Short mmCIF file of C-alpha atoms in Angstrom, two decimals:
data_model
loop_
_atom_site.label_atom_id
_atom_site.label_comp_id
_atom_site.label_asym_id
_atom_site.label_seq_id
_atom_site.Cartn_x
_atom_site.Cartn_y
_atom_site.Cartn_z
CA UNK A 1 -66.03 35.87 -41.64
CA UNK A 2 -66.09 36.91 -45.04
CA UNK A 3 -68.05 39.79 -44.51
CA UNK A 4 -65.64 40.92 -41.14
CA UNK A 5 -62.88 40.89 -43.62
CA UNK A 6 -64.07 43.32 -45.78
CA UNK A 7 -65.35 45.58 -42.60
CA UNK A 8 -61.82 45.51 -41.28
CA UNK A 9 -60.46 46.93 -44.79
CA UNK A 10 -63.15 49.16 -44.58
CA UNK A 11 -65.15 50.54 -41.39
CA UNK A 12 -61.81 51.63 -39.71
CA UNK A 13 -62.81 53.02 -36.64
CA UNK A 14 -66.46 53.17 -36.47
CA UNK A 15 -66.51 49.33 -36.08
CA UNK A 16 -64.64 49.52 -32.59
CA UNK A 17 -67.82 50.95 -30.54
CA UNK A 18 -69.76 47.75 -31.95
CA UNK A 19 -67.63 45.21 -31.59
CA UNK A 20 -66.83 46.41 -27.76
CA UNK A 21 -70.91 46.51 -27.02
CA UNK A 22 -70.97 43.30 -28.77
CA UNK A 23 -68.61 41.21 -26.39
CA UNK A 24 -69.89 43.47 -23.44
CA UNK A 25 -73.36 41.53 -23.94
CA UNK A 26 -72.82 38.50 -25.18
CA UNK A 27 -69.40 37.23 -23.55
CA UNK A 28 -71.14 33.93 -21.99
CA UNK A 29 -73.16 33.15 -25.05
CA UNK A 30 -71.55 33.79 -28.21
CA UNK A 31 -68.25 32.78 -28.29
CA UNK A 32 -67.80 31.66 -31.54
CA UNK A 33 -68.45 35.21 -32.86
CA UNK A 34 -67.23 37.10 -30.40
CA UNK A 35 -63.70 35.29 -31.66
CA UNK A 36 -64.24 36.55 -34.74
CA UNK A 37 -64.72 39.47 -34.06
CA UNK A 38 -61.77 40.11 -31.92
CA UNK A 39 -59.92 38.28 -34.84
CA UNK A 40 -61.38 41.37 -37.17
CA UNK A 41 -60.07 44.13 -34.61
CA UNK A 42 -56.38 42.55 -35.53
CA UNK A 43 -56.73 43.86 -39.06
CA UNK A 44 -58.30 47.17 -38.59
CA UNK A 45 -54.97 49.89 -39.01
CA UNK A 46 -56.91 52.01 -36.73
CA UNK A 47 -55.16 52.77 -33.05
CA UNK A 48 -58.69 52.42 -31.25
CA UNK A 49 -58.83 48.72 -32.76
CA UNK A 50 -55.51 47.73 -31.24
CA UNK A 51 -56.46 49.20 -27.94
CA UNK A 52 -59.66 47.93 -27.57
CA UNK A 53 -57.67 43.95 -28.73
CA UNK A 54 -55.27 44.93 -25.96
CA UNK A 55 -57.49 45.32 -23.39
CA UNK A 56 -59.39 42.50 -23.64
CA UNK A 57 -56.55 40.48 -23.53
CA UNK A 58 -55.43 42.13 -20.12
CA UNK A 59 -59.09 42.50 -18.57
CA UNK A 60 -62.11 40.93 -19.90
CA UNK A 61 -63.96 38.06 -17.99
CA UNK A 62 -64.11 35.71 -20.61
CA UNK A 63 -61.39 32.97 -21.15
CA UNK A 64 -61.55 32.80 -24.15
CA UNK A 65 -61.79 35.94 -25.41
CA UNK A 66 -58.60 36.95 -23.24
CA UNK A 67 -56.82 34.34 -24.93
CA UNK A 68 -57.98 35.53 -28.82
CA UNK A 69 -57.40 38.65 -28.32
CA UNK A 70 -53.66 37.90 -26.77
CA UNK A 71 -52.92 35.77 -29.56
CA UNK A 72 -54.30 38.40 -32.25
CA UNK A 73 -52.26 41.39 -30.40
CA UNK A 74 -48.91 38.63 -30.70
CA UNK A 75 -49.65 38.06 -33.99
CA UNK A 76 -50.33 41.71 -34.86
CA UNK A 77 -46.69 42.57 -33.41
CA UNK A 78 -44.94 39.81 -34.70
CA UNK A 79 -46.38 41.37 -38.47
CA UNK A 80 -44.90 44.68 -37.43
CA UNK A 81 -41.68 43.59 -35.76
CA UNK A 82 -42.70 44.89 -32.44
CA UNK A 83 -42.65 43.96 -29.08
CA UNK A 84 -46.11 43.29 -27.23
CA UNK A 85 -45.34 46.19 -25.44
CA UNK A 86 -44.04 48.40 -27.90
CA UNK A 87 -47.50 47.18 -30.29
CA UNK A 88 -49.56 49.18 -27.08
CA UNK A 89 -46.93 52.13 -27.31
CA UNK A 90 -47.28 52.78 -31.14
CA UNK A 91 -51.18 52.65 -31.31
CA UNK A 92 -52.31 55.02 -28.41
CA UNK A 93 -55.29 56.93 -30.11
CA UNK A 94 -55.42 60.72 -29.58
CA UNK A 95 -58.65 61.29 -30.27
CA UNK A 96 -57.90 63.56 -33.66
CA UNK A 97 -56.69 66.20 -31.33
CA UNK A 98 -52.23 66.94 -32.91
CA UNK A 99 -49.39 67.03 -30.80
CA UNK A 100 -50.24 70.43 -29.19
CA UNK A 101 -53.58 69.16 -28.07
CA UNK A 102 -55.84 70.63 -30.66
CA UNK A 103 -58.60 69.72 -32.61
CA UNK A 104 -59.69 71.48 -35.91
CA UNK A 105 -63.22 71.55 -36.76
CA UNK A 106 -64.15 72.38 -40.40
CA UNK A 107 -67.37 74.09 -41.40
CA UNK A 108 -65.92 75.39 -44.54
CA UNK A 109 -64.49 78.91 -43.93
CA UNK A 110 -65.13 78.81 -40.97
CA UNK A 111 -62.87 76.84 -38.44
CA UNK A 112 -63.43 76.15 -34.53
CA UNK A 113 -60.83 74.77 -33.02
CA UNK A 114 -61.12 72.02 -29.74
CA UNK A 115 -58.34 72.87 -26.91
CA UNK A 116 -57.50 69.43 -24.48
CA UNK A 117 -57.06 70.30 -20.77
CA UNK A 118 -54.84 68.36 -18.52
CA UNK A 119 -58.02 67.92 -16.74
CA UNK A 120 -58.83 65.65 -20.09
CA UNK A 121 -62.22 68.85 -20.02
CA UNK A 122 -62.28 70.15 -23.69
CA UNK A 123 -62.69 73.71 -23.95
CA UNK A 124 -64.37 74.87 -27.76
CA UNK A 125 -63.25 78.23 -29.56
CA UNK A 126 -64.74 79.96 -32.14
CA UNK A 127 -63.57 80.93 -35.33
CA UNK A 128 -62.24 84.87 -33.36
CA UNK A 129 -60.83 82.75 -30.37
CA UNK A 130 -63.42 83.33 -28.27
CA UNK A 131 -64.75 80.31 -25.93
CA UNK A 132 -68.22 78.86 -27.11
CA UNK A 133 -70.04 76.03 -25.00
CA UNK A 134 -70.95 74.14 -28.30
CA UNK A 135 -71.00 73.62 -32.24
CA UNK A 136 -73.69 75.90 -33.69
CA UNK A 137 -76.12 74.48 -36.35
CA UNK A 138 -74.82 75.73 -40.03
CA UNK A 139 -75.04 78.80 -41.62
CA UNK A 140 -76.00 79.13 -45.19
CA UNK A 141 -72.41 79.95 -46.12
CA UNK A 142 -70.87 77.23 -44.47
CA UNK A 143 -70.62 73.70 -45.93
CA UNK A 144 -73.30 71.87 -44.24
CA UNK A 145 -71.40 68.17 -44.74
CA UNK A 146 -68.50 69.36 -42.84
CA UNK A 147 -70.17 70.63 -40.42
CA UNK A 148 -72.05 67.57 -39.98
CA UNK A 149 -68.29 65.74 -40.01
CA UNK A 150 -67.21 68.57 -37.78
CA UNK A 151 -70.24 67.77 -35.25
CA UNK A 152 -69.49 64.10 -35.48
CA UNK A 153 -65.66 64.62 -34.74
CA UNK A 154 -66.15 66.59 -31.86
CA UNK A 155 -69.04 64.28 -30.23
CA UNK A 156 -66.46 61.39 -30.98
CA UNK A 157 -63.31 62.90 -29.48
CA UNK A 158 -65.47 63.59 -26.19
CA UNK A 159 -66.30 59.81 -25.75
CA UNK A 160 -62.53 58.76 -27.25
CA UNK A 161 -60.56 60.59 -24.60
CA UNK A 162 -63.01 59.20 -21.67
CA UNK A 163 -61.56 55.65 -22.78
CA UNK A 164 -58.20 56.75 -23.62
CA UNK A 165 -57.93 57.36 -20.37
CA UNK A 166 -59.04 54.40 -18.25
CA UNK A 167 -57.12 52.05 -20.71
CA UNK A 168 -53.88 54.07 -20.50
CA UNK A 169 -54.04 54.12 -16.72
CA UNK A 170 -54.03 50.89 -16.07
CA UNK A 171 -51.32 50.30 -18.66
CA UNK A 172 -49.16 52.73 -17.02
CA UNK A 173 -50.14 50.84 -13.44
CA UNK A 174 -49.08 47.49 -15.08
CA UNK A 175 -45.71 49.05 -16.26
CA UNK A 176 -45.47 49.78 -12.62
CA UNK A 177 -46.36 46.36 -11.16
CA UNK A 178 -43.92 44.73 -14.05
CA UNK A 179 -41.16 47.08 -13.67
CA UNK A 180 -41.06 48.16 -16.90
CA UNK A 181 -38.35 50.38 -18.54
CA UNK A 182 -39.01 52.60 -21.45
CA UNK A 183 -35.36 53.93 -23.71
CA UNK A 184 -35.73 57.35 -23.07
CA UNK A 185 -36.15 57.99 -27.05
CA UNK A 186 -39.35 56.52 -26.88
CA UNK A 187 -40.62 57.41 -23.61
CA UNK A 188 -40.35 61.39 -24.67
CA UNK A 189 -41.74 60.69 -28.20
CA UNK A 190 -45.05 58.06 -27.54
CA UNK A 191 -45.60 59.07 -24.19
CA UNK A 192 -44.24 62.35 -22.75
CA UNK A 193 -44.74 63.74 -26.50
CA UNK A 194 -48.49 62.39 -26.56
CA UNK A 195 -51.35 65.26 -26.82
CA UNK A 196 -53.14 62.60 -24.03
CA UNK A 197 -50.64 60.66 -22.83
CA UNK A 198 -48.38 64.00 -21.96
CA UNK A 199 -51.01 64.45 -19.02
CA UNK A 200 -50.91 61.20 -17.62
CA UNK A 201 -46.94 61.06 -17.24
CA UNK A 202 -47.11 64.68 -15.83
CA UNK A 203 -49.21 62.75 -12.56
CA UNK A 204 -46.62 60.31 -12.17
CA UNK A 205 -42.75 60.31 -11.02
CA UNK A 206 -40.38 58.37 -12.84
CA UNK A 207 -36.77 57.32 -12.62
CA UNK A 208 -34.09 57.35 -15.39
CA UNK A 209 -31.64 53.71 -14.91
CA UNK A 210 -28.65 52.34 -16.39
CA UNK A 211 -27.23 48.81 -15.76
CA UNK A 212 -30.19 49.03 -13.16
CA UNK A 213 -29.30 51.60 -10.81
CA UNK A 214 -31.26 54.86 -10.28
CA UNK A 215 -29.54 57.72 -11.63
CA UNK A 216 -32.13 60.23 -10.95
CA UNK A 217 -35.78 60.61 -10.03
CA UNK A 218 -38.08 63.24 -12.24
CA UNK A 219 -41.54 64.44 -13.17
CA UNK A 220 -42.69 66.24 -16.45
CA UNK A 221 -44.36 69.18 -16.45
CA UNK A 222 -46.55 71.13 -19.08
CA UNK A 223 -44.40 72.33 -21.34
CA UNK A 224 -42.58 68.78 -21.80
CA UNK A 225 -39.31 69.51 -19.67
CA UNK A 226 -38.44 67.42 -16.65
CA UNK A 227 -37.75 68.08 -13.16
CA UNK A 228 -36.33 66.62 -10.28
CA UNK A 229 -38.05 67.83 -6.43
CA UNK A 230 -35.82 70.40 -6.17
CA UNK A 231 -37.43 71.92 -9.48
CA UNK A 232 -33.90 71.34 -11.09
CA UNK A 233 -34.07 70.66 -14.79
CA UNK A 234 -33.24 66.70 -15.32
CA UNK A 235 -31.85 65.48 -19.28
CA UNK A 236 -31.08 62.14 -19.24
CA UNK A 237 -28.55 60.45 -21.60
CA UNK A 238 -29.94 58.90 -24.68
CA UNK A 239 -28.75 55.76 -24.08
CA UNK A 240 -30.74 55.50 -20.22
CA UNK A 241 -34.19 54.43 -19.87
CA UNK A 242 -36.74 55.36 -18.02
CA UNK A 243 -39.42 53.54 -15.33
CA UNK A 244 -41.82 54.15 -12.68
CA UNK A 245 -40.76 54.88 -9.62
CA UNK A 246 -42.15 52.90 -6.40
CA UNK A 247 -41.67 52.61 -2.65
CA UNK A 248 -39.56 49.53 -3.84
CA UNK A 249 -37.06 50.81 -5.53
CA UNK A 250 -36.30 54.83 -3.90
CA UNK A 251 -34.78 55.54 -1.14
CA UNK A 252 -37.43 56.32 1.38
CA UNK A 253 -35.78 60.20 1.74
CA UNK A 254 -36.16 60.51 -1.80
CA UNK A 255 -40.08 58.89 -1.50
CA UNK A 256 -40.83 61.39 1.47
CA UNK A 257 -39.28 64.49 -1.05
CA UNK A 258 -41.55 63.56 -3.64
CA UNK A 259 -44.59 63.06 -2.14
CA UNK A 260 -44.51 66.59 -0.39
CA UNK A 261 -43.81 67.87 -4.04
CA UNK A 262 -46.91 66.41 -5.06
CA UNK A 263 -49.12 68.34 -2.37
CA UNK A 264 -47.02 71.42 -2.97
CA UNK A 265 -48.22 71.81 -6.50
CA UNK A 266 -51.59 70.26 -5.95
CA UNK A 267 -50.45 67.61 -8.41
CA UNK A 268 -53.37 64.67 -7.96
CA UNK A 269 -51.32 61.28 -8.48
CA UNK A 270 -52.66 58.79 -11.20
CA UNK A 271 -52.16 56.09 -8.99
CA UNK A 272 -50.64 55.56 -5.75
CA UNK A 273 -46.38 54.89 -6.15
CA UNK A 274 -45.85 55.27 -2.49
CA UNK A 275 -46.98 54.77 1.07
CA UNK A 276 -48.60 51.45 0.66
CA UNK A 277 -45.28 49.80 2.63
CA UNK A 278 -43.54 46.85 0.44
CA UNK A 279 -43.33 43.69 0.85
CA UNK A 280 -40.15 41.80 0.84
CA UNK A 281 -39.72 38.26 -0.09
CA UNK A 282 -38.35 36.45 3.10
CA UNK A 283 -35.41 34.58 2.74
CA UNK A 284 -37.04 31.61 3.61
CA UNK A 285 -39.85 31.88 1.62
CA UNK A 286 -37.27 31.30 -1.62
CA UNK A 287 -38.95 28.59 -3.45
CA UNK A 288 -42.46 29.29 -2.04
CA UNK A 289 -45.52 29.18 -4.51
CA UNK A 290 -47.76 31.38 -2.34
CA UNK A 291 -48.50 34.05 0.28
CA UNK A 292 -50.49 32.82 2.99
CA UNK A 293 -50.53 35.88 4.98
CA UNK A 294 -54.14 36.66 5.65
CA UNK A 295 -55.80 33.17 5.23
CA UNK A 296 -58.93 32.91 7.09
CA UNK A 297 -59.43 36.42 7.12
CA UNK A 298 -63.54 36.45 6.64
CA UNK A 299 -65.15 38.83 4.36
CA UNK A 300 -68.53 39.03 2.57
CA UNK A 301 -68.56 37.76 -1.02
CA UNK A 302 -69.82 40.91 -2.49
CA UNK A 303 -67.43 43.12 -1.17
CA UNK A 304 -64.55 40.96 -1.93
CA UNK A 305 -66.00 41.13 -5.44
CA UNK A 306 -66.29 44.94 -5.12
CA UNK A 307 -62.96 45.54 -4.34
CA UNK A 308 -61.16 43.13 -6.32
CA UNK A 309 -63.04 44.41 -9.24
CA UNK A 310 -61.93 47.72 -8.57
CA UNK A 311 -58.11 46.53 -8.36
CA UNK A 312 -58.62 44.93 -11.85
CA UNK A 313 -59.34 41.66 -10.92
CA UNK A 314 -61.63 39.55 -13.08
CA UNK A 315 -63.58 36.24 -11.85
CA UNK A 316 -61.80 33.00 -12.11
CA UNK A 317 -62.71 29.94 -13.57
CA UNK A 318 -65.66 28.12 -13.06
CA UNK A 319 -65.41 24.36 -11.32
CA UNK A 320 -67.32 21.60 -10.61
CA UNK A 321 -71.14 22.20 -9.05
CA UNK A 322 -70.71 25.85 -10.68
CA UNK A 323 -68.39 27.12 -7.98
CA UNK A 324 -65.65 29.21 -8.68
CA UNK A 325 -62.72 29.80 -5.97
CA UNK A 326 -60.12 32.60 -7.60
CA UNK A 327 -60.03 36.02 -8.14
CA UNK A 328 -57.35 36.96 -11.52
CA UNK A 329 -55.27 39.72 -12.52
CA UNK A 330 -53.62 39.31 -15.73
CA UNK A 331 -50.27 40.73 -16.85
CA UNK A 332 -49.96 39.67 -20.81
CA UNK A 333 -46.32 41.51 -21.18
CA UNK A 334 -45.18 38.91 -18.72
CA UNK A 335 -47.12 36.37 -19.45
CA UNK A 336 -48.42 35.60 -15.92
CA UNK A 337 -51.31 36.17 -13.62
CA UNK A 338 -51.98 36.96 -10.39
CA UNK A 339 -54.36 34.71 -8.46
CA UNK A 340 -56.22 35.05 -4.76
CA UNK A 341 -57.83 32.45 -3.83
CA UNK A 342 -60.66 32.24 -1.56
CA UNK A 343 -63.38 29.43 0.08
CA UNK A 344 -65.46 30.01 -3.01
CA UNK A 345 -68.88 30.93 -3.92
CA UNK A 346 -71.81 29.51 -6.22
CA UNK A 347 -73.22 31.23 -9.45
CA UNK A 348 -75.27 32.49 -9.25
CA UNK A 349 -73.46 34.90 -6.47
CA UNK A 350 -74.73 34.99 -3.08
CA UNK A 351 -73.61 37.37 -0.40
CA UNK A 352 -72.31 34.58 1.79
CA UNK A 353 -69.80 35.04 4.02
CA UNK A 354 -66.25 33.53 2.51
CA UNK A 355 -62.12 33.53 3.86
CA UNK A 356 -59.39 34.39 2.23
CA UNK A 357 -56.63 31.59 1.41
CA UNK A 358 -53.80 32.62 -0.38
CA UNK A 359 -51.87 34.56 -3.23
CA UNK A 360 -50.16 33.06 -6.18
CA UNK A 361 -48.94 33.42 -9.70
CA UNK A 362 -49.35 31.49 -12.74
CA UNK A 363 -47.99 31.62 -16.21
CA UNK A 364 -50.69 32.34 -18.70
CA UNK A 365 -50.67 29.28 -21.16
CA UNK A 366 -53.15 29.78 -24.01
CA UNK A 367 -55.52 26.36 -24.79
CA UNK A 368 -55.11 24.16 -22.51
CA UNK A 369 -57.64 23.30 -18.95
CA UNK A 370 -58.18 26.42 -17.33
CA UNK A 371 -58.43 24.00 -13.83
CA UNK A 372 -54.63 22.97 -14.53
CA UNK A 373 -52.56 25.36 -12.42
CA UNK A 374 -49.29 25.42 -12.23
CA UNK A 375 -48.07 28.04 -9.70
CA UNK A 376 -44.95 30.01 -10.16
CA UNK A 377 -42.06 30.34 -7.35
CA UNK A 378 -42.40 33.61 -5.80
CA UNK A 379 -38.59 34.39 -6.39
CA UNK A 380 -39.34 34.25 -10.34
CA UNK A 381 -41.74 37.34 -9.92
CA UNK A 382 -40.60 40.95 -10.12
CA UNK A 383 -40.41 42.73 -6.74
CA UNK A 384 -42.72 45.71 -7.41
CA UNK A 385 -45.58 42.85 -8.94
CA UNK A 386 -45.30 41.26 -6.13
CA UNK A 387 -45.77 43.98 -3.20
CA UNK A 388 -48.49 45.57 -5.17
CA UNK A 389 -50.18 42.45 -5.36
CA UNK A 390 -49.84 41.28 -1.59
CA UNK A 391 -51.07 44.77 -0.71
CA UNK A 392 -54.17 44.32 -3.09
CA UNK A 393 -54.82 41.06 -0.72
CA UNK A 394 -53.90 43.60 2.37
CA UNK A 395 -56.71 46.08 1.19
CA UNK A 396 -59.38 43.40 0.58
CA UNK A 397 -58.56 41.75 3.80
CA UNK A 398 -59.00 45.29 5.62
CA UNK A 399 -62.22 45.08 3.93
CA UNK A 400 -63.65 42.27 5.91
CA UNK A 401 -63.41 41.29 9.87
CA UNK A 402 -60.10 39.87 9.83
CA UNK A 403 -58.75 36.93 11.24
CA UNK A 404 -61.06 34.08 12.85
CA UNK A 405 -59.50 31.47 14.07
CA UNK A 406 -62.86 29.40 13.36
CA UNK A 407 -62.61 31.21 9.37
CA UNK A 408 -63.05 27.13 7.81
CA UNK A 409 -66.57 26.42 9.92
CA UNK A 410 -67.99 29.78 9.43
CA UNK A 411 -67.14 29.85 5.20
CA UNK A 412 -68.60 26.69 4.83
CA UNK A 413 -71.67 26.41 2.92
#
């Protein structure tokens, strides 16, 4: 521990890559370490450190190291007077590239210059402008250690952006499940002002709110101006804030408008904000713990795994005889999870035919027995969280051969 301490005042950024192939390989065997590790990240004043602490709280298969990391990233906020959320905000990386989406690359005189595409494709200029496919080796006038920085820089930004990416998707798909509301300040500044995050936002549609209530609907384009689906210009107030829209909470004429704007200008969506249908809590269903919607709905156990990987599920808990029975989608700004439940399956994994049972949602406590659930009433969780998650059930359902009314002989083992 010693020795992390002085990497974290030290290494900066080049310890992220190790540390992330570390618990990548050893997450069932060294947990001890792996801690550590993640306890190191906490220290590093690098943006890539936080991230990469961040995500293993939201998504890694390991217990334990979901809870470190979660109570590092708490810690780390509380030192900076942040909020959880505002902590992942502050600390996106950019990969070196400024706020106009450039790079500079040093060989001495000589400059090349790195140009990000909203396609997140990085186009290379030489030092007269002209477009070359890569660095050249040094010439005797240049400084050879900066162009050996240079080199470095440029095969780092590459692999950077790549992960920049994937992790800032699904944050910006959590802020949609959790209903999450930026003040507008911020949004333009650490997101619609981001040289990566600018071309995320642009595939999205958001609402500005006050008091709760939709006062208009917009999407940025490239040059950092909004507009509503008429292409009228839209400034909100200072004092508004801005969310993700969703089928939830838009009128469906406004949905239908927006979603033709999208295939007008070929705009590929991030994610999908509309057309999946909602779901509505009944009135009856008030003080229910669960959806029970699609139990006995048979699939195979592999491509339940499949697809609830895909959807950002991780594997629950193992229980007794080395069975484990959930399926778990953290969301750490809330402090709860979402939990399918199924018939079950052995490690290690066979392709056995399974049912579904039911949805839930639990508040993430950290210590504690991971077999003690206790599940939250559905009326406690936020609208958009939970129609998103009954139509992740819907889609892995769809997956299998639906309803059989003999689903408890057939999933037996």
């Amino acid at each position: 521990k010693g020795l992390l301490a002085v990497v974290a005042a030290c290494a900066g950024e080049r310890a992220v890559a190790p540390v992330a192939r570390f618990l990548k390989e050893y997450y069932g065997t060294r947990a001890a370490q792996g801690n550590a590790l993640i306890a190191m990240l906490a220290w590093i004043e690098h943006p890539s450190a936080t991230q990469l602490m961040l995500s293993v709280g939201s998504r890694f298969r390991t217990k334990s190291f979901q809870e470190e990391a979660t109570r590092q990233a708490e810690a780390l906020a509380e030192r900076k007077g942040w909020t959880l959320s505002e902590l992942a905000d502050r600390t996106i990386p950019s990969a070196g590239f400024d706020e106009t989406g450039t790079l500079e690359l040093s060989y001495g005189d000589r400059m090349f210059t790195a140009k990000l595409l909203p396609d997140f494709k990085i186009e290379l200029f030489n030092p007269d402008g002209k477009k070359t496919a890569a660095l050249p080796e040094p010439r005797q006038d240049d400084d050879g250690e900066r162009a050996k920085d240079a080199k470095k820089a440029f095969s780092a930004a590459k692999k950077e952006i790549k992960n920049i990416v994937a992790l800032q998707t699904e944050r910006l798909y959590e802020a949609l499940c959790t209903a999450r509301d930026w003040p507008c300040e911020d949004w333009q500044r650490f997101l619609n002002q981001h040289p990566v995050m600018r071309y995320l936002v642009q595939r999205l549609i958001w609402s500005v709110i006050e008091d709760g209530r939709v006062l208009a609907t917009f999407r940025p384009l490239e040059d950092g101006t909004l507009s509503d689906n008429d292409d009228n210009p839209v400034s909100p107030a200072a004092d508004t804030r801005v969310r993700l829209a969703h089928d939830s909470n838009l009128p469906s004429e406004d949905m239908a408008r927006w979603q033709q704007h999208l295939v007008d200008y070929e705009v590929a969506p991030l994610f999908q904000q509309f057309g999946k249908g909602t779901y509505t809590l009944p009135a009856d269903k008030k003080h229910a713990t669960s959806i029970d919607a699609f139990e006995g709905h048979l699939i195979e156990a592999f491509a339940l795994r499949g697809r609830a990987l895909k959807l950002g599920y991780t594997r629950g808990p193992t229980e007794d005889g080395g069975w484990f029975m959930t399926y778990e989608k953290r969301f750490p700004t809330l402090g709860m999870k979402a939990v399918i439940e199924f018939t079950g399956n052995p490690l290690p994994e066979e392709n056995r035919t399974v049912a579904l049972l039911k949805l839930s949602f639990e508040a993430v406590r950290q210590g504690g027995d991971a077999h003690e659930r206790s599940e939250m009433p559905l009326s406690d969780v936020p609208a958009v969280l939970l129609s998103e998650c009954y139509n992740d059930v819907r889609l892995i359902a769809r997956d299998g051969s639906g309803f059989d009314p003999d689903w408890q002989k057939k999933s037996e083992y």
